[in-house]
Amino acid sequence: MADTLQQLSQLLADEFEIEPDTITLDAHLFEDLDIDSIDAIDMLSRLRELTGKELPADELKSVRTVGDVVALVEAH
Amino acid sequence: MLVIANHPSLIDVLLISAALPDMCCVLKGNLHYNPLFTLLIRHLDYLPNSDPEKMLAEGCARLQAGERLLIFPEGTRSKPLRSTHLEASHLEVSRARPPLAFRFGAAELARRSGANALPVVIHYNDEYLSKGYPWYRLPPNIMRFRLEIGPIIELPNPQLTQTSSRAERKASRRAINQRWIAHFEERLSGSGVGN
């Protein structure tokens, strides 16, 4: 859990230019972090590369917060 | 060439295909599994939107190969007209049209492929076949459609299509959507279906 969050935070900070302080489990991707739907697809594909996990794109539909992304990665 | 249209009814693909033949269409993914449509859609080689990465990659390849690709940037049917009635008489006084909400998939296709867009503005007088209206309930009025095709809308910042910075790509998608929405809002607020 903590590892996944750290990995995701690093990715968002380094590649999506998001202030590390704003990345919390409750942060809303679209409203708080200014990630649009195309960025989200991009983020998922980077997470696949980083974790080596199969992460189906259609599961993004129910993702709203950073915590949801962590849960998605953990579930695979 | 990317063909973009608003999406007021269930038969918009038919109307646009009649006007612009030889077109590929991005369709709602689950229609590919609808027993009524599955063979037809496979035969037409239409593109499902169920896997966004695949849709973007294949759509981009088709556009760069010179195909005509239709996509509804709203990603679903337009929000239907809202009628307001005078309370005592039930006379219809106005039909308010909710503002268009374009998602980013179509704009991203344009940005990646560098394709300009051919707008098809669908003017429609009714709510029959619109989102939320039961298709089996008869249309209350005679249905009238008018298609307003073109002029071509060029990319606002063609030089930004090849950029690598995420922030610039996002800004580019937004600028494309804004330009498209301005065109549709202007035309739709105009004359209606005509005669």
Coordinates of C-alpha atoms in Angstrom, one line a residue:
Chain A
M1 CA 0.0 0.0 0.0
A2 CA 2.6 2.5 1.1
D3 CA 5.0 1.3 -1.6
T4 CA 2.3 1.7 -4.3
L5 CA 1.4 5.2 -3.0
Q6 CA 5.1 6.2 -3.1
Q7 CA 5.6 4.9 -6.6
L8 CA 2.5 6.7 -7.8
S9 CA 3.4 9.9 -6.0
Q10 CA 6.9 9.8 -7.6
L11 CA 5.3 9.2 -11.1
L12 CA 2.8 12.1 -10.7
A13 CA 5.5 14.5 -9.4
D14 CA 8.2 13.6 -11.9
E15 CA 6.2 13.1 -15.1
F16 CA 3.0 15.0 -14.5
E17 CA 4.5 18.0 -12.9
I18 CA 2.2 17.8 -9.8
E19 CA 3.2 19.4 -6.5
P20 CA 4.2 16.5 -4.2
D21 CA 2.4 18.2 -1.2
T22 CA -0.9 18.0 -3.0
I23 CA -0.7 14.3 -3.6
T24 CA -2.7 12.6 -0.9
L25 CA -5.0 9.5 -0.9
D26 CA -8.0 11.8 -0.9
A27 CA -6.9 14.1 -3.7
H28 CA -9.2 14.0 -6.6
L29 CA -7.4 13.4 -9.9
F30 CA -9.5 15.6 -12.1
E31 CA -10.6 18.3 -9.7
D32 CA -7.6 18.7 -7.4
L33 CA -4.6 17.5 -9.5
D34 CA -5.7 18.8 -12.9
I35 CA -5.3 15.4 -14.6
D36 CA -7.6 15.0 -17.5
S37 CA -8.9 11.8 -18.9
I38 CA -6.1 11.5 -21.5
D39 CA -3.5 12.0 -18.8
A40 CA -5.2 9.3 -16.8
I41 CA -4.8 6.8 -19.7
D42 CA -1.1 7.9 -19.9
M43 CA -0.7 7.4 -16.2
L44 CA -2.2 3.9 -16.3
S45 CA 0.2 2.9 -19.1
R46 CA 3.2 4.2 -17.2
L47 CA 2.0 2.3 -14.1
R48 CA 1.8 -0.9 -16.2
E49 CA 5.4 -0.4 -17.2
L50 CA 6.5 0.4 -13.6
T51 CA 4.7 -2.4 -11.8
G52 CA 4.6 -5.0 -14.6
K53 CA 1.0 -5.6 -13.8
E54 CA -1.9 -5.9 -16.3
L55 CA -4.1 -2.9 -15.5
P56 CA -7.2 -2.9 -17.7
A57 CA -8.1 0.5 -19.1
D58 CA -11.8 0.1 -18.4
E59 CA -11.2 0.1 -14.7
L60 CA -10.2 3.7 -15.0
K61 CA -13.9 4.6 -15.3
S62 CA -14.5 4.2 -11.6
V63 CA -11.3 5.9 -10.5
R64 CA -11.7 9.4 -8.9
T65 CA -9.0 9.8 -6.3
V66 CA -5.3 8.9 -5.8
G67 CA -6.5 6.3 -3.3
D68 CA -8.7 4.7 -6.1
V69 CA -5.6 4.4 -8.3
V70 CA -3.6 2.8 -5.4
A71 CA -6.5 0.3 -4.8
L72 CA -6.6 -0.5 -8.5
V73 CA -2.9 -1.3 -8.6
E74 CA -3.1 -3.3 -5.4
A75 CA -6.0 -5.4 -6.7
H76 CA -3.9 -6.9 -9.5
Chain B
M1 CA -10.0 14.0 -42.0
L2 CA -11.7 14.0 -38.7
V3 CA -15.4 14.4 -38.9
I4 CA -16.9 15.8 -35.7
A5 CA -20.6 16.2 -34.9
N6 CA -23.0 16.9 -32.1
H7 CA -25.1 13.9 -31.2
P8 CA -28.8 14.7 -30.7
S9 CA -30.4 11.5 -31.8
L10 CA -29.9 7.7 -32.3
I11 CA -29.8 8.0 -36.1
D12 CA -27.0 10.6 -36.4
V13 CA -24.5 8.0 -37.8
L14 CA -27.0 7.2 -40.6
L15 CA -27.6 10.8 -41.5
I16 CA -24.0 11.7 -41.6
S17 CA -23.0 8.5 -43.5
A18 CA -25.7 9.4 -46.1
A19 CA -24.0 12.8 -46.6
L20 CA -20.4 11.6 -46.3
P21 CA -20.0 8.0 -47.6
D22 CA -16.9 5.9 -47.0
M23 CA -16.4 6.9 -43.4
C24 CA -15.2 5.0 -40.4
C25 CA -16.9 5.7 -37.1
V26 CA -15.9 5.6 -33.5
L27 CA -18.7 3.8 -31.7
K28 CA -19.7 2.9 -28.2
G29 CA -17.9 -0.3 -27.4
N30 CA -20.8 -2.3 -26.2
L31 CA -22.6 -1.9 -29.5
H32 CA -20.1 -4.3 -30.9
Y33 CA -21.7 -7.0 -28.8
N34 CA -25.2 -6.0 -29.6
P35 CA -26.7 -9.0 -31.6
L36 CA -28.5 -6.6 -33.9
F37 CA -25.4 -4.7 -34.8
T38 CA -22.4 -6.9 -34.3
L39 CA -22.1 -8.3 -37.9
L40 CA -22.9 -4.9 -39.4
I41 CA -20.3 -3.1 -37.3
R42 CA -17.6 -5.7 -38.0
H43 CA -18.4 -5.5 -41.7
L44 CA -18.1 -1.7 -41.7
D45 CA -14.9 -1.9 -39.8
Y46 CA -16.0 0.7 -37.2
L47 CA -13.8 1.4 -34.3
P48 CA -14.9 0.6 -30.7
N49 CA -14.2 3.2 -27.9
S50 CA -14.0 0.6 -25.2
D51 CA -10.2 0.6 -25.0
P52 CA -9.2 4.2 -25.1
E53 CA -5.5 3.6 -25.9
K54 CA -6.4 1.3 -28.8
M55 CA -9.0 3.7 -30.0
L56 CA -6.5 6.6 -30.0
A57 CA -3.7 4.6 -31.6
E58 CA -5.9 3.0 -34.3
G59 CA -7.9 6.2 -34.9
C60 CA -4.7 8.1 -35.3
A61 CA -3.3 5.5 -37.8
R62 CA -6.5 5.6 -39.8
L63 CA -6.5 9.4 -40.0
Q64 CA -2.8 9.5 -41.1
A65 CA -3.7 6.9 -43.8
G66 CA -6.2 9.5 -45.1
E67 CA -9.4 7.8 -43.9
R68 CA -12.4 9.8 -42.9
L69 CA -13.2 9.2 -39.3
L70 CA -16.4 10.3 -37.5
I71 CA -16.4 10.9 -33.8
F72 CA -18.9 12.5 -31.5
P73 CA -16.7 14.6 -29.1
E74 CA -19.4 14.5 -26.4
G75 CA -18.7 10.7 -26.2
T76 CA -22.5 10.1 -25.8
R77 CA -25.7 11.6 -27.0
S78 CA -26.1 15.3 -26.4
K79 CA -28.1 16.4 -23.4
P80 CA -31.7 16.8 -24.7
L81 CA -33.6 20.0 -25.1
R82 CA -35.4 21.1 -22.0
S83 CA -38.9 22.4 -22.7
T84 CA -40.4 24.9 -20.5
H85 CA -44.2 25.4 -20.5
L86 CA -46.5 28.2 -19.5
E87 CA -48.2 26.7 -16.5
A88 CA -51.8 27.4 -17.2
S89 CA -51.9 26.7 -20.9
H90 CA -49.2 24.0 -21.4
L91 CA -48.1 26.0 -24.4
E92 CA -44.5 25.4 -25.0
V93 CA -42.6 28.7 -24.6
S94 CA -39.0 27.8 -25.2
R95 CA -36.6 24.9 -25.6
A96 CA -33.4 25.5 -23.8
R97 CA -30.4 23.6 -25.1
P98 CA -27.8 22.7 -22.4
P99 CA -24.3 23.7 -23.4
L100 CA -22.2 21.1 -25.2
A101 CA -19.7 19.2 -23.1
F102 CA -16.9 17.8 -25.3
R103 CA -14.6 15.3 -23.8
F104 CA -10.9 15.1 -24.7
G105 CA -10.7 11.9 -26.8
A106 CA -11.6 13.5 -30.1
A107 CA -9.3 16.5 -29.4
E108 CA -6.5 14.2 -28.5
L109 CA -7.0 12.3 -31.8
A110 CA -6.8 15.6 -33.7
R111 CA -3.7 16.7 -31.7
R112 CA -1.9 13.4 -32.2
S113 CA -2.7 12.9 -35.9
G114 CA -2.5 16.6 -36.9
A115 CA -5.8 16.2 -38.6
N116 CA -8.1 19.2 -39.2
A117 CA -11.7 18.7 -38.4
L118 CA -14.8 18.8 -40.6
P119 CA -17.7 19.9 -38.4
V120 CA -21.2 18.5 -39.0
V121 CA -23.7 20.5 -37.0
I122 CA -26.9 18.6 -36.7
H123 CA -29.9 20.8 -36.2
Y124 CA -32.9 18.9 -34.9
N125 CA -36.3 20.1 -33.9
D126 CA -37.3 17.4 -31.4
E127 CA -36.4 15.2 -28.5
Y128 CA -37.5 11.9 -30.1
L129 CA -34.5 9.5 -30.2
S130 CA -32.6 11.7 -27.8
K131 CA -31.0 10.6 -24.6
G132 CA -33.5 9.4 -22.1
Y133 CA -36.5 9.5 -24.5
P134 CA -38.0 6.0 -25.0
W135 CA -37.5 5.1 -28.7
Y136 CA -40.8 3.2 -28.8
R137 CA -42.8 6.2 -27.9
L138 CA -44.0 8.0 -31.0
P139 CA -42.4 11.3 -31.9
P140 CA -44.6 14.2 -30.9
N141 CA -43.8 16.2 -34.0
I142 CA -42.6 15.7 -37.5
M143 CA -38.9 15.0 -37.2
R144 CA -36.8 17.5 -39.1
F145 CA -33.0 17.3 -39.3
R146 CA -30.7 19.7 -41.1
L147 CA -27.0 19.0 -41.4
E148 CA -24.6 21.9 -41.7
I149 CA -21.3 20.6 -43.0
G150 CA -18.1 22.6 -42.8
P151 CA -16.2 24.8 -43.2
I152 CA -13.1 22.9 -42.1
I153 CA -11.7 23.9 -38.7
E154 CA -7.9 24.0 -38.6
L155 CA -5.9 23.0 -35.6
P156 CA -5.3 26.1 -33.4
N157 CA -1.6 25.3 -32.8
P158 CA -0.3 22.8 -35.4
Q159 CA 3.2 23.2 -34.0
L160 CA 2.0 21.9 -30.7
T161 CA 0.9 18.5 -32.1
Q162 CA 4.4 17.2 -32.0
T163 CA 5.4 18.5 -28.6
S164 CA 6.5 16.3 -25.8
S165 CA 5.6 18.2 -22.7
R166 CA 2.5 17.0 -20.9
A167 CA 1.4 20.5 -20.0
E168 CA 1.6 21.6 -23.6
R169 CA -0.3 18.6 -24.9
K170 CA -3.0 19.2 -22.3
A171 CA -3.2 22.9 -23.3
S172 CA -3.4 21.9 -26.9
R173 CA -6.3 19.5 -26.3
R174 CA -8.1 22.3 -24.5
A175 CA -7.5 24.8 -27.2
I176 CA -8.8 22.4 -29.8
N177 CA -12.0 21.7 -27.8
Q178 CA -12.6 25.4 -27.3
R179 CA -12.4 26.2 -30.9
W180 CA -14.7 23.3 -31.8
I181 CA -17.3 24.2 -29.1
A182 CA -17.3 27.8 -30.2
H183 CA -18.2 26.7 -33.8
F184 CA -21.0 24.4 -32.6
E185 CA -22.5 26.7 -30.1
E186 CA -22.6 29.6 -32.6
R187 CA -24.3 27.5 -35.3
L188 CA -26.7 25.8 -32.9
S189 CA -27.8 29.0 -31.4
G190 CA -28.8 30.2 -34.9
S191 CA -31.6 29.3 -37.1
G192 CA -32.8 25.9 -36.1
V193 CA -34.0 23.2 -38.6
G194 CA -35.5 25.5 -41.3
N195 CA -38.1 24.2 -43.7

